[in-house]
Amino acid sequence: MQISIRGLTKIYQTEGKTFRALDDVNLTIDANTIFTLLGPSGCGKTTLLRSIVGLENPDSGEIRIGDEIVFSSEKNIYLPPEKRGLGMVFQTYAIWPHMDVFNNVAYPLQNQNVSKEEIKKRVAETLALVQLGGYENRPATKLSGGQQQRVALARALVAKPKVILFDEPLSNLDAKLREETRKELRAFLSELGITAIYVTHDRIEALALSDVIAVMRSGKIIEKGDPHKIYFRPDSQFVADFIGRANLLAGTIGTCEGEFALVETAIGKIKAMNPKAFPVNTKVVVCVRPEFIRLSSLRDERENNLFKGIMQHLVFIGEAYEADIKIGDTLLTTTVSPTKSIQEGDEIAIAFDAQHAFIVSE
Amino acid sequence: MPQRGNLTLHLVVIVGFLTLCPVLMLLLGSFMEGFGEFNGLTVQKYVTAYTDPGLQEMFVNTLIFTLGSATVATTLALFLAYMNTRTNIPFKFAFKVISIVPMMIPHILFCVSWALLLNPSNGILNKLFMDLFGLENAPFNIYSLWGMIMVEGLLDLPIAYLILAPAMQSFDVSLEESSKVCGATNWKTLFRITLPVLRPAILAAIILVIVRSLASFAAPSVLGIPGRIYVLPTHIYRMISTGFSADYGQAAAIGMSALAASIVLIYLYRYLTSESSRYVTISGRGFKPSVIDLKQYKYPLFTLVGVLSFVLIVLPIIVLLYASFLPYIMVPSLKAFSMMSLQNWNEVLSDPISLLSLKNSLMLGIGGATLGVMLSILVAYVIVKVRTKLSGVLESLSFLSFSFPGIVVGVGFMWFFVQTPLYGTIWALLIGYIATYLPYGIRPMSSAFVQIHASLEESSRVSGAGAFTTMKRIVVPLLIPGIVSGWILMATMFVRELTLSVVLSRPGSEVLAVQILRFSEDGLWGQLSALGIIMIVISSTLVVVVTWIGNHFSGMNVKG
């Protein structure tokens, strides 16, 4: 089911100050995709999710789910959450402690006209789907965190909702379980072919799970795209920095050569991709991900971007060294194989391909 | 510290005496022939006490009274707590006032003021309604079971509120939100999610109010006795107060039922409060819960809250003040105001017994609270910081007396004091007060000690402060709030103590509340009101002064 959002704005008044939790958000979420809202805390992603599900009543704008308008400030429409027919997994799971697993999962069906046998059958099916078959009579509070999370998922799915929403559902799991659940959830949702909206502040979770990521900041959606686009070709410095480790070098575009441009920076001229086709003399930022910076021999003239520097810090983290390399007054970060025999203070040279450096707006 | 074990042992002996002495004496006394002499065991008192033909009615009354008060108090408290924590009702500070201030108004005065308003012969409101609507008879009779239930319910409302409000505050709102997303309406969510999840807290509130109303003496004596409606405490009181034929043996025999019921209830309460922690679910960083918008009901609902706080706090004081200037009770009118004088005040302030009761209550309040807090500090220290088997015994002992009805403790102590020269002295009252109210002193003290985590002291030592400096700059300032609140609680409770005092007080050891009860029995409303106002002023002054000293003291230490 497609979801489209037009001009959505939500303003909070706290202690005389106005705070725009959502600031004119326009967004279309295609049917049967896993769509992630990613951003730092306070960026408005949870408010947006809660507006879609109906727990938040925005100040202006319009939300459509499929063909149905569920919220419109102009037409004075506000459908309460119980009428929207969606499923949601809460950050705290919100498992009702006074009910057993069966009643927790059966609850959405009990609120519709579904016969007892049918409820029993569908709860059993859904529990089997989340690998909790036979857990019907367990008290909900006696389950582990991971199991509670799956009960919450079963409850969100049991009524076959049009859309399922997730509010940071993995943040209460420990690191290892989180990684496993992430994989399972991705496979599970792709198989169901359901529209899913997922809120997180964890970039790896977003990259691993999503078909489409929308990055939010200060109540606005600043960029939207598939995980590869967001990671390798973001438009802005903020997104480049937020989605992964990045070396960011401010500069001015000197010359343009097709899809490349030469940028004057503090460490010298850098040849980089210019996907947004910024013209000459624009102030921009060059982004190079640490994994693309490699150590080079000093005399290799064929390199596009070759810089001499000093190995400032080496930090051993097991699978590699994290290295800070000083070029002039600028520090660049990279990872170095632990087998290399380099020491702090050594003079070295680094290089990276022009295809792996890209220009973003300031 | 090597003497720690000794300290624990001493405290176990002291607290054990205070807690168990009245119980054992009650048990012993219930099997004795006469009062004060321990010779020849008999079950005659039980036979007589439990074959009384009026007993069944008394038990039924007690059941209706306690359950009724619990229903009234818990329902109102639920409403107030929900409004305060979950909706956008205006003027939320009013709720704090409602939950604290009624504790400053002595229960007996609250009951008297309702008697003044709604008694069937000359109750002010009754007269007013009769004049307004031309009625033949008084429309309300406060001297009835429903009158007792209503007043007791209002008296116990703060206790129920103090249990329910934190439970609602910590309620995870996403439990309700997920119910709505699952297609349930607001009403359905309230009845299928909110109330069931709060069930342990609601039951705990109900049980605590039942315990309180079972021990309550003010409403049953001021409102029940004139209407000949007896419940357990007044039934026991009747047995020992009828001058020459007082029967402490029968009183003890009946008292055993009250005691047993209270102990069972309090253990049920403890079980339920530990049960409610089982309901604790995973809580996240939590999105700020959206408050429920009351829309057009906002101000009507607030008016309801306003009326409730008026009835709880303002009305009793106004009525007493008004009555204290009048020769007899009448509806406010020009005539009434022209008849006002200071005569009642003059009479009370020249009445030697009233003055003696004032002096006794003040001494008991200040001296008793000081001794009580000192004992509480030591007990709390041992319970919280010295964790041994013996300190566990101490904890159970100190909690036990929480459930004892005052009148039963009084009868038990009576059997003890009559053997000693303390009988009929103010010291008997002092010991009885501390024994009964010790749990109220220990609770704030132990939470203060819990706050002083060992690392706070340790880091002070590591920072170069000696043991003395650590005590002065770290431990004492952190304890001050606990000491202050414990002292206030005990002092105000002692100044207004009634239930225990009606048993233990004798000519020469009168106290304020007992004197007020005498005035009420004699229908001397004017003098009663004057003395009542003095009583309220004393307890409020105590609260204000001690809070000020506490703030000042801890403020100095933080700065210094």
Tab-separated table of C-alpha atoms in Angstrom, chain B residues 173-451:
chain	number	residue	atom	x	y	z
B	173	VAL	CA	2.029	4.728	27.757
B	174	SER	CA	2.993	2.597	24.771
B	175	LEU	CA	0.894	-0.191	26.318
B	176	GLU	CA	-2.150	1.951	25.643
B	177	GLU	CA	-0.923	3.231	22.317
B	178	SER	CA	-0.342	-0.249	20.991
B	179	SER	CA	-3.874	-1.166	22.037
B	180	LYS	CA	-5.228	1.714	19.966
B	181	VAL	CA	-3.108	0.739	16.977
B	182	CYS	CA	-4.568	-2.750	17.380
B	183	GLY	CA	-8.016	-1.307	16.813
B	184	ALA	CA	-9.356	-0.781	20.338
B	185	THR	CA	-11.285	2.357	21.249
B	186	ASN	CA	-10.358	4.621	24.176
B	187	TRP	CA	-12.930	3.022	26.451
B	188	LYS	CA	-11.928	-0.484	25.527
B	189	THR	CA	-8.282	0.408	26.095
B	190	LEU	CA	-9.137	1.804	29.525
B	191	PHE	CA	-10.948	-1.351	30.619
B	192	ARG	CA	-8.837	-3.983	28.910
B	193	ILE	CA	-5.340	-2.501	29.253
B	194	THR	CA	-5.004	0.465	31.598
B	195	LEU	CA	-7.031	-0.735	34.569
B	196	PRO	CA	-5.864	-4.387	34.405
B	197	VAL	CA	-2.212	-3.330	34.269
B	198	LEU	CA	-2.802	-1.041	37.252
B	199	ARG	CA	-4.699	-3.780	39.077
B	200	PRO	CA	-2.015	-4.582	41.671
B	201	ALA	CA	-1.704	-0.902	42.604
B	202	ILE	CA	-5.488	-0.499	42.757
B	203	LEU	CA	-5.859	-3.575	44.959
B	204	ALA	CA	-3.016	-2.374	47.171
B	205	ALA	CA	-4.770	0.972	47.598
B	206	ILE	CA	-8.072	-0.732	48.418
B	207	ILE	CA	-6.479	-3.001	50.995
B	208	LEU	CA	-4.527	-0.219	52.648
B	209	VAL	CA	-7.701	1.861	52.957
B	210	ILE	CA	-9.527	-1.155	54.424
B	211	VAL	CA	-6.749	-1.515	57.011
B	212	ARG	CA	-6.941	2.186	57.795
B	213	SER	CA	-10.716	2.299	58.078
B	214	LEU	CA	-10.709	-0.858	60.200
B	215	ALA	CA	-8.429	0.969	62.626
B	216	SER	CA	-10.201	4.292	62.270
B	217	PHE	CA	-11.818	5.668	65.372
B	218	ALA	CA	-12.663	9.283	64.534
B	219	ALA	CA	-15.501	8.773	62.060
B	220	PRO	CA	-17.042	5.790	63.891
B	221	SER	CA	-17.013	7.626	67.216
B	222	VAL	CA	-18.051	11.114	66.115
B	223	LEU	CA	-20.572	10.032	63.472
B	224	GLY	CA	-21.392	6.412	64.320
B	225	ILE	CA	-22.039	6.501	68.066
B	226	PRO	CA	-24.728	9.231	67.933
B	227	GLY	CA	-26.546	7.120	65.331
B	228	ARG	CA	-25.931	3.922	67.355
B	229	ILE	CA	-23.938	2.412	64.534
B	230	TYR	CA	-21.080	0.464	65.996
B	231	VAL	CA	-18.063	-0.935	64.172
B	232	LEU	CA	-15.134	-2.890	65.620
B	233	PRO	CA	-13.156	-0.013	67.239
B	234	THR	CA	-16.237	1.670	68.723
B	235	HIS	CA	-17.557	-1.697	69.860
B	236	ILE	CA	-14.307	-2.237	71.763
B	237	TYR	CA	-14.420	1.347	73.015
B	238	ARG	CA	-17.930	0.830	74.339
B	239	MET	CA	-16.719	-2.125	76.377
B	240	ILE	CA	-13.988	-0.196	78.149
B	241	SER	CA	-15.512	3.273	78.400
B	242	THR	CA	-18.679	2.483	80.266
B	243	GLY	CA	-17.254	3.763	83.550
B	244	PHE	CA	-17.723	1.254	86.361
B	245	SER	CA	-18.390	-1.874	84.280
B	246	ALA	CA	-15.415	-1.583	81.911
B	247	ASP	CA	-14.441	-5.035	80.679
B	248	TYR	CA	-10.918	-5.158	79.325
B	249	GLY	CA	-11.083	-8.941	79.005
B	250	GLN	CA	-13.924	-8.869	76.484
B	251	ALA	CA	-12.296	-5.927	74.728
B	252	ALA	CA	-9.140	-8.003	74.348
B	253	ALA	CA	-11.107	-10.993	73.085
B	254	ILE	CA	-12.795	-8.931	70.374
B	255	GLY	CA	-9.532	-7.099	69.733
B	256	MET	CA	-7.963	-10.400	68.683
B	257	SER	CA	-10.290	-10.482	65.641
B	258	ALA	CA	-9.378	-6.947	64.644
B	259	LEU	CA	-5.706	-7.745	65.049
B	260	ALA	CA	-5.927	-10.961	63.049
B	261	ALA	CA	-7.846	-9.261	60.236
B	262	SER	CA	-5.310	-6.426	60.080
B	263	ILE	CA	-2.314	-8.736	59.994
B	264	VAL	CA	-3.829	-10.835	57.202
B	265	LEU	CA	-4.677	-7.712	55.212
B	266	ILE	CA	-1.244	-6.187	55.605
B	267	TYR	CA	0.449	-9.341	54.408
B	268	LEU	CA	-1.903	-9.364	51.444
B	269	TYR	CA	-0.849	-5.772	50.821
B	270	ARG	CA	2.841	-6.673	50.943
B	271	TYR	CA	2.246	-9.583	48.594
B	272	LEU	CA	0.435	-7.346	46.133
B	273	THR	CA	3.081	-4.639	46.147
B	274	SER	CA	5.765	-7.203	45.400
B	275	GLU	CA	3.445	-8.659	42.756
B	276	SER	CA	3.185	-5.307	41.033
B	277	SER	CA	6.928	-5.240	40.477
B	278	ARG	CA	6.458	-8.444	38.483
B	279	TYR	CA	4.439	-6.375	36.048
B	280	VAL	CA	7.388	-4.149	35.273
B	281	THR	CA	8.114	-4.410	31.562
B	282	ILE	CA	11.084	-3.408	29.485
B	283	SER	CA	11.156	0.343	29.385
B	284	GLY	CA	12.943	2.253	26.705
B	285	ARG	CA	14.205	5.777	26.698
B	286	GLY	CA	10.580	6.553	26.243
B	287	PHE	CA	8.936	9.016	23.955
B	288	LYS	CA	7.290	11.747	25.957
B	289	PRO	CA	3.749	10.469	26.387
B	290	SER	CA	1.070	12.500	24.726
B	291	VAL	CA	-1.398	13.746	27.324
B	292	ILE	CA	-5.066	13.156	26.698
B	293	ASP	CA	-6.761	16.329	25.556
B	294	LEU	CA	-9.943	16.783	27.603
B	295	LYS	CA	-11.188	19.431	25.153
B	296	GLN	CA	-14.571	20.827	26.226
B	297	TYR	CA	-14.570	18.727	29.422
B	298	LYS	CA	-11.397	20.404	30.665
B	299	TYR	CA	-12.994	23.051	32.856
B	300	PRO	CA	-16.043	21.050	34.008
B	301	LEU	CA	-13.685	18.317	35.215
B	302	PHE	CA	-11.439	20.840	36.882
B	303	THR	CA	-14.464	22.315	38.643
B	304	LEU	CA	-15.111	18.840	40.025
B	305	VAL	CA	-11.544	18.690	41.319
B	306	GLY	CA	-11.905	22.188	42.720
B	307	VAL	CA	-15.112	21.242	44.576
B	308	LEU	CA	-13.384	18.160	45.945
B	309	SER	CA	-10.432	20.124	47.275
B	310	PHE	CA	-12.786	22.724	48.732
B	311	VAL	CA	-14.696	19.984	50.527
B	312	LEU	CA	-11.487	18.314	51.691
B	313	ILE	CA	-9.503	21.292	52.876
B	314	VAL	CA	-11.289	24.612	53.019
B	315	LEU	CA	-14.751	23.669	54.219
B	316	PRO	CA	-13.755	21.903	57.472
B	317	ILE	CA	-11.565	24.799	58.570
B	318	ILE	CA	-14.155	27.439	57.683
B	319	VAL	CA	-16.903	25.569	59.510
B	320	LEU	CA	-14.798	25.183	62.645
B	321	LEU	CA	-13.722	28.805	62.603
B	322	TYR	CA	-17.306	29.911	62.115
B	323	ALA	CA	-18.631	27.671	64.885
B	324	SER	CA	-15.943	28.769	67.311
B	325	PHE	CA	-17.433	32.285	67.453
B	326	LEU	CA	-21.070	31.255	67.890
B	327	PRO	CA	-22.982	30.374	71.060
B	328	TYR	CA	-24.811	27.592	69.205
B	329	ILE	CA	-24.867	26.238	65.636
B	330	MET	CA	-26.934	28.197	63.138
B	331	VAL	CA	-27.137	28.929	59.453
B	332	PRO	CA	-24.951	31.882	58.455
B	333	SER	CA	-27.085	34.994	58.566
B	334	LEU	CA	-26.923	38.587	59.771
B	335	LYS	CA	-28.261	37.408	63.085
B	336	ALA	CA	-25.556	34.787	63.342
B	337	PHE	CA	-22.830	37.285	62.622
B	338	SER	CA	-24.236	39.756	65.136
B	339	MET	CA	-24.111	37.067	67.819
B	340	MET	CA	-20.460	36.265	67.278
B	341	SER	CA	-18.144	36.593	70.240
B	342	LEU	CA	-14.927	35.311	71.699
B	343	GLN	CA	-16.752	33.565	74.503
B	344	ASN	CA	-15.845	30.028	73.380
B	345	TRP	CA	-12.207	30.981	73.073
B	346	ASN	CA	-12.201	32.542	76.538
B	347	GLU	CA	-13.839	29.468	77.995
B	348	VAL	CA	-11.400	27.075	76.361
B	349	LEU	CA	-8.370	29.133	77.302
B	350	SER	CA	-9.468	29.267	80.932
B	351	ASP	CA	-10.514	25.625	81.115
B	352	PRO	CA	-7.809	23.822	83.096
B	353	ILE	CA	-8.419	20.456	81.401
B	354	SER	CA	-8.234	21.945	77.909
B	355	LEU	CA	-5.017	23.727	78.816
B	356	LEU	CA	-3.578	20.562	80.315
B	357	SER	CA	-4.476	18.595	77.178
B	358	LEU	CA	-2.818	21.290	75.085
B	359	LYS	CA	0.355	21.085	77.159
B	360	ASN	CA	0.365	17.282	77.125
B	361	SER	CA	-0.162	17.066	73.372
B	362	LEU	CA	2.599	19.574	72.686
B	363	MET	CA	5.025	17.706	74.930
B	364	LEU	CA	4.079	14.383	73.405
B	365	GLY	CA	4.342	15.799	69.903
B	366	ILE	CA	7.756	17.393	70.287
B	367	GLY	CA	9.326	14.964	72.749
B	368	GLY	CA	7.737	11.875	71.232
B	369	ALA	CA	8.709	12.779	67.684
B	370	THR	CA	12.288	13.519	68.744
B	371	LEU	CA	12.639	10.201	70.571
B	372	GLY	CA	10.795	8.398	67.799
B	373	VAL	CA	13.036	9.821	65.092
B	374	MET	CA	16.171	8.963	67.065
B	375	LEU	CA	15.003	5.378	67.380
B	376	SER	CA	13.993	5.373	63.706
B	377	ILE	CA	17.452	6.555	62.608
B	378	LEU	CA	19.118	3.694	64.459
B	379	VAL	CA	16.613	1.102	63.233
B	380	ALA	CA	16.795	2.339	59.637
B	381	TYR	CA	20.587	2.336	59.792
B	382	VAL	CA	20.638	-1.273	60.951
B	383	ILE	CA	18.012	-2.357	58.411
B	384	VAL	CA	19.666	-0.672	55.442
B	385	LYS	CA	23.383	-0.701	56.207
B	386	VAL	CA	23.915	-3.673	58.522
B	387	ARG	CA	22.557	-6.561	56.554
B	388	THR	CA	22.517	-9.516	58.919
B	389	LYS	CA	19.919	-12.125	59.845
B	390	LEU	CA	19.171	-10.216	63.021
B	391	SER	CA	18.592	-6.976	61.119
B	392	GLY	CA	16.113	-8.882	58.957
B	393	VAL	CA	14.260	-9.812	62.159
B	394	LEU	CA	14.300	-6.135	63.080
B	395	GLU	CA	12.818	-5.189	59.737
B	396	SER	CA	9.913	-7.608	60.100
B	397	LEU	CA	9.318	-6.475	63.684
B	398	SER	CA	9.288	-2.811	62.782
B	399	PHE	CA	6.890	-3.366	59.919
B	400	LEU	CA	4.481	-5.495	61.954
B	401	SER	CA	3.027	-2.730	64.094
B	402	PHE	CA	2.057	-0.845	60.929
B	403	SER	CA	-1.039	-3.018	60.732
B	404	PHE	CA	-2.179	-2.877	64.350
B	405	PRO	CA	-5.375	-0.910	65.001
B	406	GLY	CA	-4.606	1.765	67.609
B	407	ILE	CA	-7.448	0.829	69.905
B	408	VAL	CA	-6.262	-2.777	70.044
B	409	VAL	CA	-2.687	-1.710	70.803
B	410	GLY	CA	-4.152	0.554	73.466
B	411	VAL	CA	-6.071	-2.270	75.130
B	412	GLY	CA	-2.971	-4.492	74.968
B	413	PHE	CA	-0.772	-1.813	76.537
B	414	MET	CA	-3.418	-1.195	79.163
B	415	TRP	CA	-2.949	-4.755	80.407
B	416	PHE	CA	0.763	-4.028	80.654
B	417	PHE	CA	0.744	-0.526	82.134
B	418	VAL	CA	-1.719	-1.415	84.849
B	419	GLN	CA	1.087	-3.562	86.345
B	420	THR	CA	3.488	-0.627	86.346
B	421	PRO	CA	3.653	2.848	87.876
B	422	LEU	CA	3.327	4.223	84.325
B	423	TYR	CA	-0.436	3.575	84.386
B	424	GLY	CA	-2.362	6.774	83.787
B	425	THR	CA	0.735	8.879	83.157
B	426	ILE	CA	1.830	10.751	80.079
B	427	TRP	CA	4.727	8.250	79.773
B	428	ALA	CA	2.295	5.478	78.993
B	429	LEU	CA	1.026	7.560	76.089
B	430	LEU	CA	4.574	8.306	74.957
B	431	ILE	CA	5.520	4.616	74.805
B	432	GLY	CA	2.248	3.705	73.138
B	433	TYR	CA	2.641	6.442	70.495
B	434	ILE	CA	6.178	5.452	69.587
B	435	ALA	CA	5.229	1.776	69.452
B	436	THR	CA	2.286	2.426	67.131
B	437	TYR	CA	3.827	5.001	64.823
B	438	LEU	CA	7.413	3.739	64.603
B	439	PRO	CA	6.944	2.449	61.019
B	440	TYR	CA	6.054	5.985	59.897
B	441	GLY	CA	9.391	7.236	61.221
B	442	ILE	CA	11.439	4.336	59.868
B	443	ARG	CA	10.165	4.596	56.311
B	444	PRO	CA	11.519	8.070	55.426
B	445	MET	CA	14.726	7.313	57.320
B	446	SER	CA	15.445	4.089	55.486
B	447	SER	CA	14.841	5.676	52.107
B	448	ALA	CA	17.299	8.383	53.163
B	449	PHE	CA	19.864	5.731	54.098
B	450	VAL	CA	19.275	3.868	50.835
B	451	GLN	CA	20.238	7.051	48.988
